[in-house]
């Protein structure tokens, strides 16, 4: 086949001087030229090559034309048809390629864009604090034991020497799940443990001394929730039972612990206190981090911060578990995890621990 340009030149030559043919050629070329998408190609095919299109009208003229013009009309019509088909096909191909190119460039992935960040989870500050506390005691030879959170009155109160009608046993302070008598305490009442101390009784009841045990876990109290109270909170309980255990062992152990946890420069003091299950009992304070006993706003002018309760296990508790107090002695201690984490990290509102605000949580690294 001859080249496009040559064919076009030939068409122009044939049409030259014949207004109708020149007009038909120009209109056909203009229509094809104006096509700018696949849809307009379809329309152009109809108006140029269709039954009532420009070329069809050229052929129609043949029968009325003078004899000598007929072959020219025929030749022109045939050539215009071939040229128009070729031009439309070419244009269609070109438009399809352009469309494809556009689609591909839209789908393309920009490999220079920064990737999407993935945030790593990390341990909760309360879990970290529990680990720090327990690992100090593990290094002293203690083992970790867990007790149930749904507990019997017997373990939570009675065997811990907490008498009936003790204020802690009141309906205002304790979540009871099953209460035998609404007025009278019963050792079979079922409750959410109000402290981790019942683990002492459970372990002693089933195991012979020597015992060196640490027991972290949740405890529950019917407290209004505020900056320093929560209905669910965490404690770490600890106790030791052995022969020849004295108050000196208790003081040495807890002093070593407090300095490991809060820093060797801290001073530790023991203040007499009362707990039903220990005798004598004490509260342990560390010197205030901010003022080192001088008194400031952090320690409310006291100079010291209370970190836990402790004491020598009351012989009455031993009698519940069948230990002979003449043979064995023991000490026990219990601390609030939230309180310790708040002091260590300067947190002033306990609710922050439970609100799951990552801006708070992510400050604490493992
Ligand atoms: N159970 C006590 C409380 O919840 C804390 C405590 C004090 C535990 C003295 C002990 C202890 O083992 O000896 O406040």
Coordinates of C-alpha atoms and ligand atoms in Angstrom, one line a residue:
X1 CA 0.0 0.0 0.0
X2 CA 1.1 3.5 -0.8
X3 CA 2.2 5.8 2.0
X4 CA -0.5 7.9 3.8
X5 CA 0.9 11.2 2.5
X6 CA 0.9 10.0 -1.1
X7 CA -2.7 8.8 -0.8
X8 CA -3.8 12.1 0.7
X9 CA -2.0 14.0 -2.1
X10 CA -3.8 11.9 -4.6
X11 CA -7.2 12.6 -3.0
X12 CA -6.5 16.3 -3.1
X13 CA -5.5 16.2 -6.7
X14 CA -8.7 14.4 -7.7
X15 CA -10.8 16.8 -5.7
X16 CA -9.0 19.9 -6.9
X17 CA -11.4 22.4 -8.5
X18 CA -14.5 20.3 -7.6
X19 CA -16.1 22.1 -4.8
X20 CA -18.3 19.2 -3.6
X21 CA -15.4 16.8 -3.5
X22 CA -13.1 19.3 -1.8
X23 CA -15.7 19.9 0.8
X24 CA -16.3 16.2 1.4
X25 CA -12.6 15.6 1.8
X26 CA -12.0 18.5 4.2
X27 CA -15.1 17.6 6.3
X28 CA -14.0 14.0 6.6
X29 CA -10.4 15.0 7.6
X30 CA -11.7 17.6 10.1
X31 CA -14.0 15.1 11.8
X32 CA -11.2 12.6 12.1
X33 CA -8.8 15.3 13.3
X34 CA -11.2 16.4 16.0
X35 CA -11.5 12.9 17.6
X36 CA -10.0 13.0 21.1
X37 CA -11.3 9.9 22.7
X38 CA -12.5 6.4 21.8
X39 CA -16.1 7.4 21.9
X40 CA -15.7 10.2 19.3
X41 CA -13.9 7.7 17.0
X42 CA -17.1 5.6 16.9
X43 CA -19.2 8.7 16.1
X44 CA -16.7 9.8 13.4
X45 CA -16.9 6.3 11.8
X46 CA -20.6 6.7 11.4
X47 CA -20.5 10.3 10.1
X48 CA -17.7 9.5 7.6
X49 CA -18.1 5.8 6.7
X50 CA -21.8 5.2 7.7
X51 CA -24.8 4.5 5.5
X52 CA -25.7 8.2 5.4
X53 CA -22.2 9.4 5.8
X54 CA -20.0 11.7 3.8
X55 CA -18.6 8.9 1.5
X56 CA -22.0 7.3 1.0
X57 CA -23.3 10.7 -0.2
X58 CA -20.4 10.8 -2.7
X59 CA -21.4 7.4 -4.2
X60 CA -25.0 8.6 -4.4
X61 CA -24.0 11.3 -6.7
X62 CA -22.7 8.9 -9.3
X63 CA -26.0 8.0 -10.9
X64 CA -26.9 11.6 -11.5
X65 CA -23.4 12.7 -12.6
X66 CA -22.5 13.1 -16.3
X67 CA -20.9 10.0 -17.8
X68 CA -17.3 11.2 -17.8
X69 CA -17.4 12.3 -14.2
X70 CA -18.7 9.0 -12.9
X71 CA -15.3 7.1 -12.8
X72 CA -13.7 10.1 -11.0
X73 CA -16.4 10.1 -8.3
X74 CA -16.0 6.3 -7.9
X75 CA -12.2 6.6 -7.6
X76 CA -12.5 9.4 -5.2
X77 CA -15.1 7.7 -3.0
X78 CA -13.1 4.5 -2.9
X79 CA -9.8 6.2 -2.0
X80 CA -11.5 8.4 0.6
X81 CA -13.0 5.4 2.2
X82 CA -9.6 3.6 2.4
X83 CA -7.9 6.8 3.7
X84 CA -10.6 7.5 6.3
X85 CA -10.5 3.9 7.5
X86 CA -6.8 4.0 7.9
X87 CA -6.8 7.3 9.6
X88 CA -9.5 6.3 12.0
X89 CA -7.8 3.0 12.9
X90 CA -4.5 4.8 13.5
X91 CA -6.1 7.4 15.7
X92 CA -8.0 4.7 17.7
X93 CA -4.8 2.8 18.3
X94 CA -3.1 6.0 19.4
X95 CA -5.9 7.0 21.8
X96 CA -6.0 3.5 23.3
X97 CA -2.3 3.6 23.9
X98 CA -2.6 7.0 25.6
X99 CA -5.4 5.8 27.8
X100 CA -3.5 2.7 28.8
X101 CA -0.5 4.9 29.6
X102 CA -2.6 7.1 31.8
X103 CA -4.1 4.2 33.7
X104 CA -0.7 2.7 34.4
X105 CA 0.8 6.0 35.6
X106 CA -2.2 6.3 38.0
X107 CA -1.6 2.8 39.3
X108 CA 2.1 3.3 39.7
X109 CA 3.6 3.0 43.2
X110 CA 5.9 5.8 44.3
X111 CA 8.6 3.9 46.0
X112 CA 10.1 7.0 47.4
X113 CA 7.1 7.7 49.6
X114 CA 7.8 7.1 53.3
X115 CA 6.4 3.8 54.6
X116 CA 3.5 3.6 57.0
X117 CA 4.7 3.4 60.6
X118 CA 3.8 0.5 62.8
X119 CA 3.7 1.1 66.5
X120 CA 5.1 -1.6 68.7
X121 CA 3.1 -2.6 71.7
X122 CA 4.9 -2.4 75.0
X123 CA 4.3 -3.5 78.6
X124 CA 2.0 -1.5 80.8
X125 CA 3.8 0.5 83.4
X126 CA 1.9 -1.5 86.2
X127 CA 3.2 -4.8 84.7
X128 CA 6.7 -3.3 84.5
X129 CA 6.5 -2.2 88.2
X130 CA 5.2 -5.6 89.3
X131 CA 8.2 -7.3 87.5
X132 CA 10.6 -4.9 89.1
X133 CA 9.2 -5.7 92.6
X134 CA 9.0 -9.4 92.1
X135 CA 12.4 -9.8 90.5
X136 CA 14.1 -8.1 93.5
X137 CA 12.5 -10.7 95.8
X138 CA 13.3 -13.6 93.3
X139 CA 16.9 -12.5 93.6
X140 CA 16.6 -12.9 97.4
X141 CA 15.3 -16.5 97.0
X142 CA 11.6 -15.9 97.0
X143 CA 9.2 -17.8 94.6
X144 CA 6.1 -16.3 92.9
X145 CA 2.7 -17.8 93.8
X146 CA -0.7 -16.6 92.5
X147 CA -4.0 -16.8 94.4
X148 CA -7.6 -16.5 93.3
X149 CA -9.3 -13.1 93.0
X150 CA -12.7 -14.6 93.9
X151 CA -12.0 -15.6 97.4
X152 CA -13.7 -17.0 100.5
X153 CA -14.3 -14.8 103.5
X154 CA -12.4 -17.5 105.4
X155 CA -9.1 -16.7 103.6
X156 CA -9.7 -13.0 103.1
X157 CA -10.7 -12.2 106.7
X158 CA -11.2 -15.0 109.2
X159 CA -7.9 -16.9 109.0
X160 CA -6.1 -13.5 108.8
X161 CA -7.3 -12.8 112.3
X162 CA -9.8 -10.2 111.1
X163 CA -12.7 -10.6 113.5
X164 CA -16.4 -10.6 112.6
X165 CA -17.8 -7.1 112.3
X166 CA -14.4 -5.6 111.5
X167 CA -15.0 -2.5 109.5
X168 CA -13.2 -4.0 106.4
X169 CA -15.8 -6.7 106.3
X170 CA -18.7 -4.3 105.9
X171 CA -20.8 -4.3 102.8
X172 CA -19.6 -0.7 102.1
X173 CA -16.0 -1.8 101.7
X174 CA -16.2 -5.3 100.1
X175 CA -17.7 -6.7 96.9
X176 CA -19.6 -9.7 98.0
X177 CA -20.6 -12.3 95.4
X178 CA -22.5 -14.6 97.8
X179 CA -23.4 -13.8 101.3
X180 CA -25.0 -16.5 103.5
X181 CA -26.7 -14.1 105.9
X182 CA -27.2 -10.4 105.0
X183 CA -26.4 -9.4 108.6
X184 CA -23.9 -11.9 109.9
X185 CA -20.4 -12.7 108.6
X186 CA -19.8 -16.2 107.5
X187 CA -16.5 -17.9 106.5
X188 CA -18.3 -19.3 103.5
X189 CA -19.2 -16.0 102.0
X190 CA -17.7 -15.4 98.6
X191 CA -16.2 -12.1 97.7
X192 CA -13.6 -10.3 95.6
X193 CA -10.5 -10.3 97.7
X194 CA -9.8 -7.0 99.3
X195 CA -6.1 -7.6 99.4
X196 CA -3.5 -10.2 98.4
X197 CA -2.9 -11.4 102.0
X198 CA -5.2 -14.4 101.7
X199 CA -2.5 -16.0 99.5
X200 CA -0.4 -16.3 102.7
X201 CA -3.1 -18.5 104.3
X202 CA -3.6 -20.6 101.1
X203 CA 0.2 -21.3 100.8
X204 CA 0.8 -22.0 104.4
X205 CA -2.2 -24.3 104.6
X206 CA -0.8 -26.5 101.8
X207 CA 2.9 -26.2 102.3
X208 CA 5.4 -26.8 105.1
X209 CA 8.0 -24.1 106.0
X210 CA 10.6 -22.9 105.1
X211 CA 8.6 -20.5 102.8
X212 CA 9.7 -17.4 101.0
X213 CA 6.9 -16.3 98.8
X214 CA 6.0 -13.2 96.7
X215 CA 2.5 -12.9 95.3
X216 CA 1.4 -10.1 92.9
X217 CA -2.2 -9.7 91.8
X218 CA -5.4 -7.7 91.7
X219 CA -7.5 -6.6 94.7
X220 CA -10.9 -5.1 94.8
X221 CA -12.6 -2.5 97.1
X222 CA -15.8 -0.6 96.9
X223 CA -14.0 2.7 96.7
X224 CA -15.1 5.8 94.9
X225 CA -12.7 6.3 92.0
X226 CA -10.5 9.3 92.2
X227 CA -6.9 10.4 91.8
X228 CA -5.7 8.0 94.6
X229 CA -8.4 5.3 94.7
X230 CA -9.7 2.7 92.3
X231 CA -12.1 -0.2 92.8
X232 CA -9.6 -2.5 91.1
X233 CA -6.0 -2.1 92.0
X234 CA -2.8 -4.2 92.3
X235 CA -0.8 -5.4 95.3
X236 CA 2.3 -7.4 95.9
X237 CA 2.2 -9.6 99.0
X238 CA 5.2 -11.2 100.4
X239 CA 6.0 -13.4 103.4
X240 CA 8.7 -15.6 104.9
X241 CA 8.2 -18.4 107.4
X242 CA 11.2 -20.3 108.8
X243 CA 12.9 -21.2 112.1
X244 CA 14.5 -18.3 114.0
X245 CA 13.0 -15.5 111.9
X246 CA 13.0 -12.2 113.7
X247 CA 12.0 -8.6 113.2
X248 CA 15.7 -8.0 112.3
X249 CA 15.2 -10.2 109.2
X250 CA 12.1 -8.3 108.3
X251 CA 13.8 -4.9 108.6
X252 CA 16.9 -6.1 106.7
X253 CA 14.9 -7.6 103.8
X254 CA 12.6 -4.6 103.4
X255 CA 15.4 -2.1 103.7
X256 CA 17.4 -3.9 101.0
X257 CA 14.3 -4.1 98.8
X258 CA 13.4 -0.4 99.2
X259 CA 16.9 0.7 98.3
X260 CA 17.1 -1.6 95.3
X261 CA 13.7 -0.2 94.0
X262 CA 14.0 3.5 94.8
X263 CA 17.8 4.0 94.9
X264 CA 20.6 3.3 97.4
X265 CA 20.6 6.9 98.6
X266 CA 17.1 6.5 100.1
X267 CA 16.7 6.2 103.8
X268 CA 14.2 3.7 105.2
X269 CA 12.2 3.9 108.4
X270 CA 9.7 1.7 110.2
X271 CA 6.7 3.3 112.0
X272 CA 4.6 1.3 114.4
X273 CA 1.1 0.5 113.0
X274 CA -1.7 -2.0 113.3
X275 CA -2.8 -4.9 111.1
X276 CA -4.9 -7.7 112.4
X277 CA -2.7 -10.4 110.9
X278 CA 0.7 -9.2 112.1
X279 CA 2.0 -8.5 115.6
X280 CA 4.0 -6.3 115.9
X281 CA 3.0 -4.4 112.8
X282 CA 4.7 -1.4 111.0
X283 CA 4.5 0.8 108.0
X284 CA 7.6 1.3 105.9
X285 CA 8.6 4.8 104.7
X286 CA 11.3 5.9 102.3
X287 CA 12.9 9.4 102.5
X288 CA 11.1 11.7 100.1
X289 CA 12.6 11.8 96.6
X290 CA 12.1 15.5 96.3
X291 CA 13.3 16.9 99.6
X292 CA 15.2 14.0 101.3
X293 CA 13.3 14.3 104.7
X294 CA 13.2 18.1 104.8
X295 CA 9.5 18.3 104.0
X296 CA 8.0 19.5 100.8
X297 CA 4.7 19.4 98.7
X298 CA 5.4 15.9 97.4
X299 CA 5.5 14.4 100.9
X300 CA 3.0 17.0 102.2
X301 CA 5.6 18.3 104.6
X302 CA 6.3 14.9 106.2
X303 CA 9.7 14.3 104.7
X304 CA 8.8 10.6 104.2
X305 CA 6.7 8.5 101.8
X306 CA 4.8 5.4 103.0
X307 CA 5.5 2.4 100.7
X308 CA 4.0 -0.6 102.5
X309 CA 2.6 -2.4 105.5
X310 CA 4.4 -5.2 107.3
X311 CA 4.9 -7.1 110.5
X312 CA 5.6 -10.4 112.2
X313 CA 2.9 -13.0 111.3
X314 CA 0.5 -13.2 114.2
X315 CA 0.5 -16.6 116.0
X316 CA -3.3 -16.6 115.6
X317 CA -2.8 -16.9 111.8
X318 CA -0.4 -19.8 112.4
X319 CA -3.0 -21.6 114.4
X320 CA -5.4 -21.5 111.5
X321 CA -2.9 -23.2 109.2
X322 CA -1.6 -25.7 111.9
X323 CA 1.9 -24.2 112.3
X324 CA 3.5 -24.3 115.8
X325 CA 4.4 -20.7 116.7
X326 CA 7.1 -22.1 119.1
X327 CA 8.8 -23.8 116.1
X328 CA 8.2 -21.2 113.3
X329 CA 8.2 -17.5 113.0
X330 CA 7.4 -15.4 110.0
X331 CA 7.1 -11.9 108.6
X332 CA 4.8 -10.5 106.0
X333 CA 4.4 -7.4 104.0
X334 CA 2.1 -5.9 101.4
X335 CA 2.3 -3.0 99.0
X336 CA 0.2 -1.1 96.5
X337 CA 1.6 -1.3 93.0
X338 CA -0.2 1.8 91.8
X339 CA 1.1 3.9 94.7
X340 CA 4.7 2.7 94.2
X341 CA 4.6 3.4 90.4
X342 CA 3.1 6.8 91.1
X343 CA 5.9 7.7 93.5
X344 CA 8.7 6.3 91.2
X345 CA 7.5 8.1 88.1
X346 CA 5.9 11.2 89.5
X347 CA 2.4 10.3 88.4
X348 CA -0.2 12.3 90.3
X349 CA -3.5 10.6 89.1
X350 CA -4.1 6.9 89.5
X351 CA -6.8 7.0 86.7
X352 CA -4.1 7.5 84.1
X353 CA -3.1 3.8 84.6
X354 CA -6.5 2.6 83.4
X355 CA -7.5 5.0 80.7
X356 CA -5.3 3.5 78.0
X357 CA -4.2 6.8 76.7
X358 CA -1.1 5.9 74.6
X359 CA 0.4 9.4 75.1
X360 CA 0.7 8.5 78.8
X361 CA 1.5 4.8 78.3
X362 CA 4.3 5.2 75.8
X363 CA 6.4 7.3 78.2
X364 CA 7.5 4.1 80.0
X365 CA 10.0 1.9 78.3
X366 CA 10.5 -1.7 79.1
Ligands
LIG1 N1 -3.1 -6.4 103.4 C1 -2.7 -5.1 103.8 C2 -3.6 -4.0 103.0 O1 -4.2 -4.4 102.1 C3 -1.3 -4.8 103.5 C4 -0.4 -5.6 104.4 C5 0.0 -5.0 105.6 C6 0.0 -6.9 104.1 C7 0.8 -5.8 106.4 C8 0.8 -7.6 104.9 C9 1.2 -7.0 106.1 O2 1.3 -8.8 104.6 O3 2.0 -7.7 107.0 O4 -3.5 -2.9 103.3

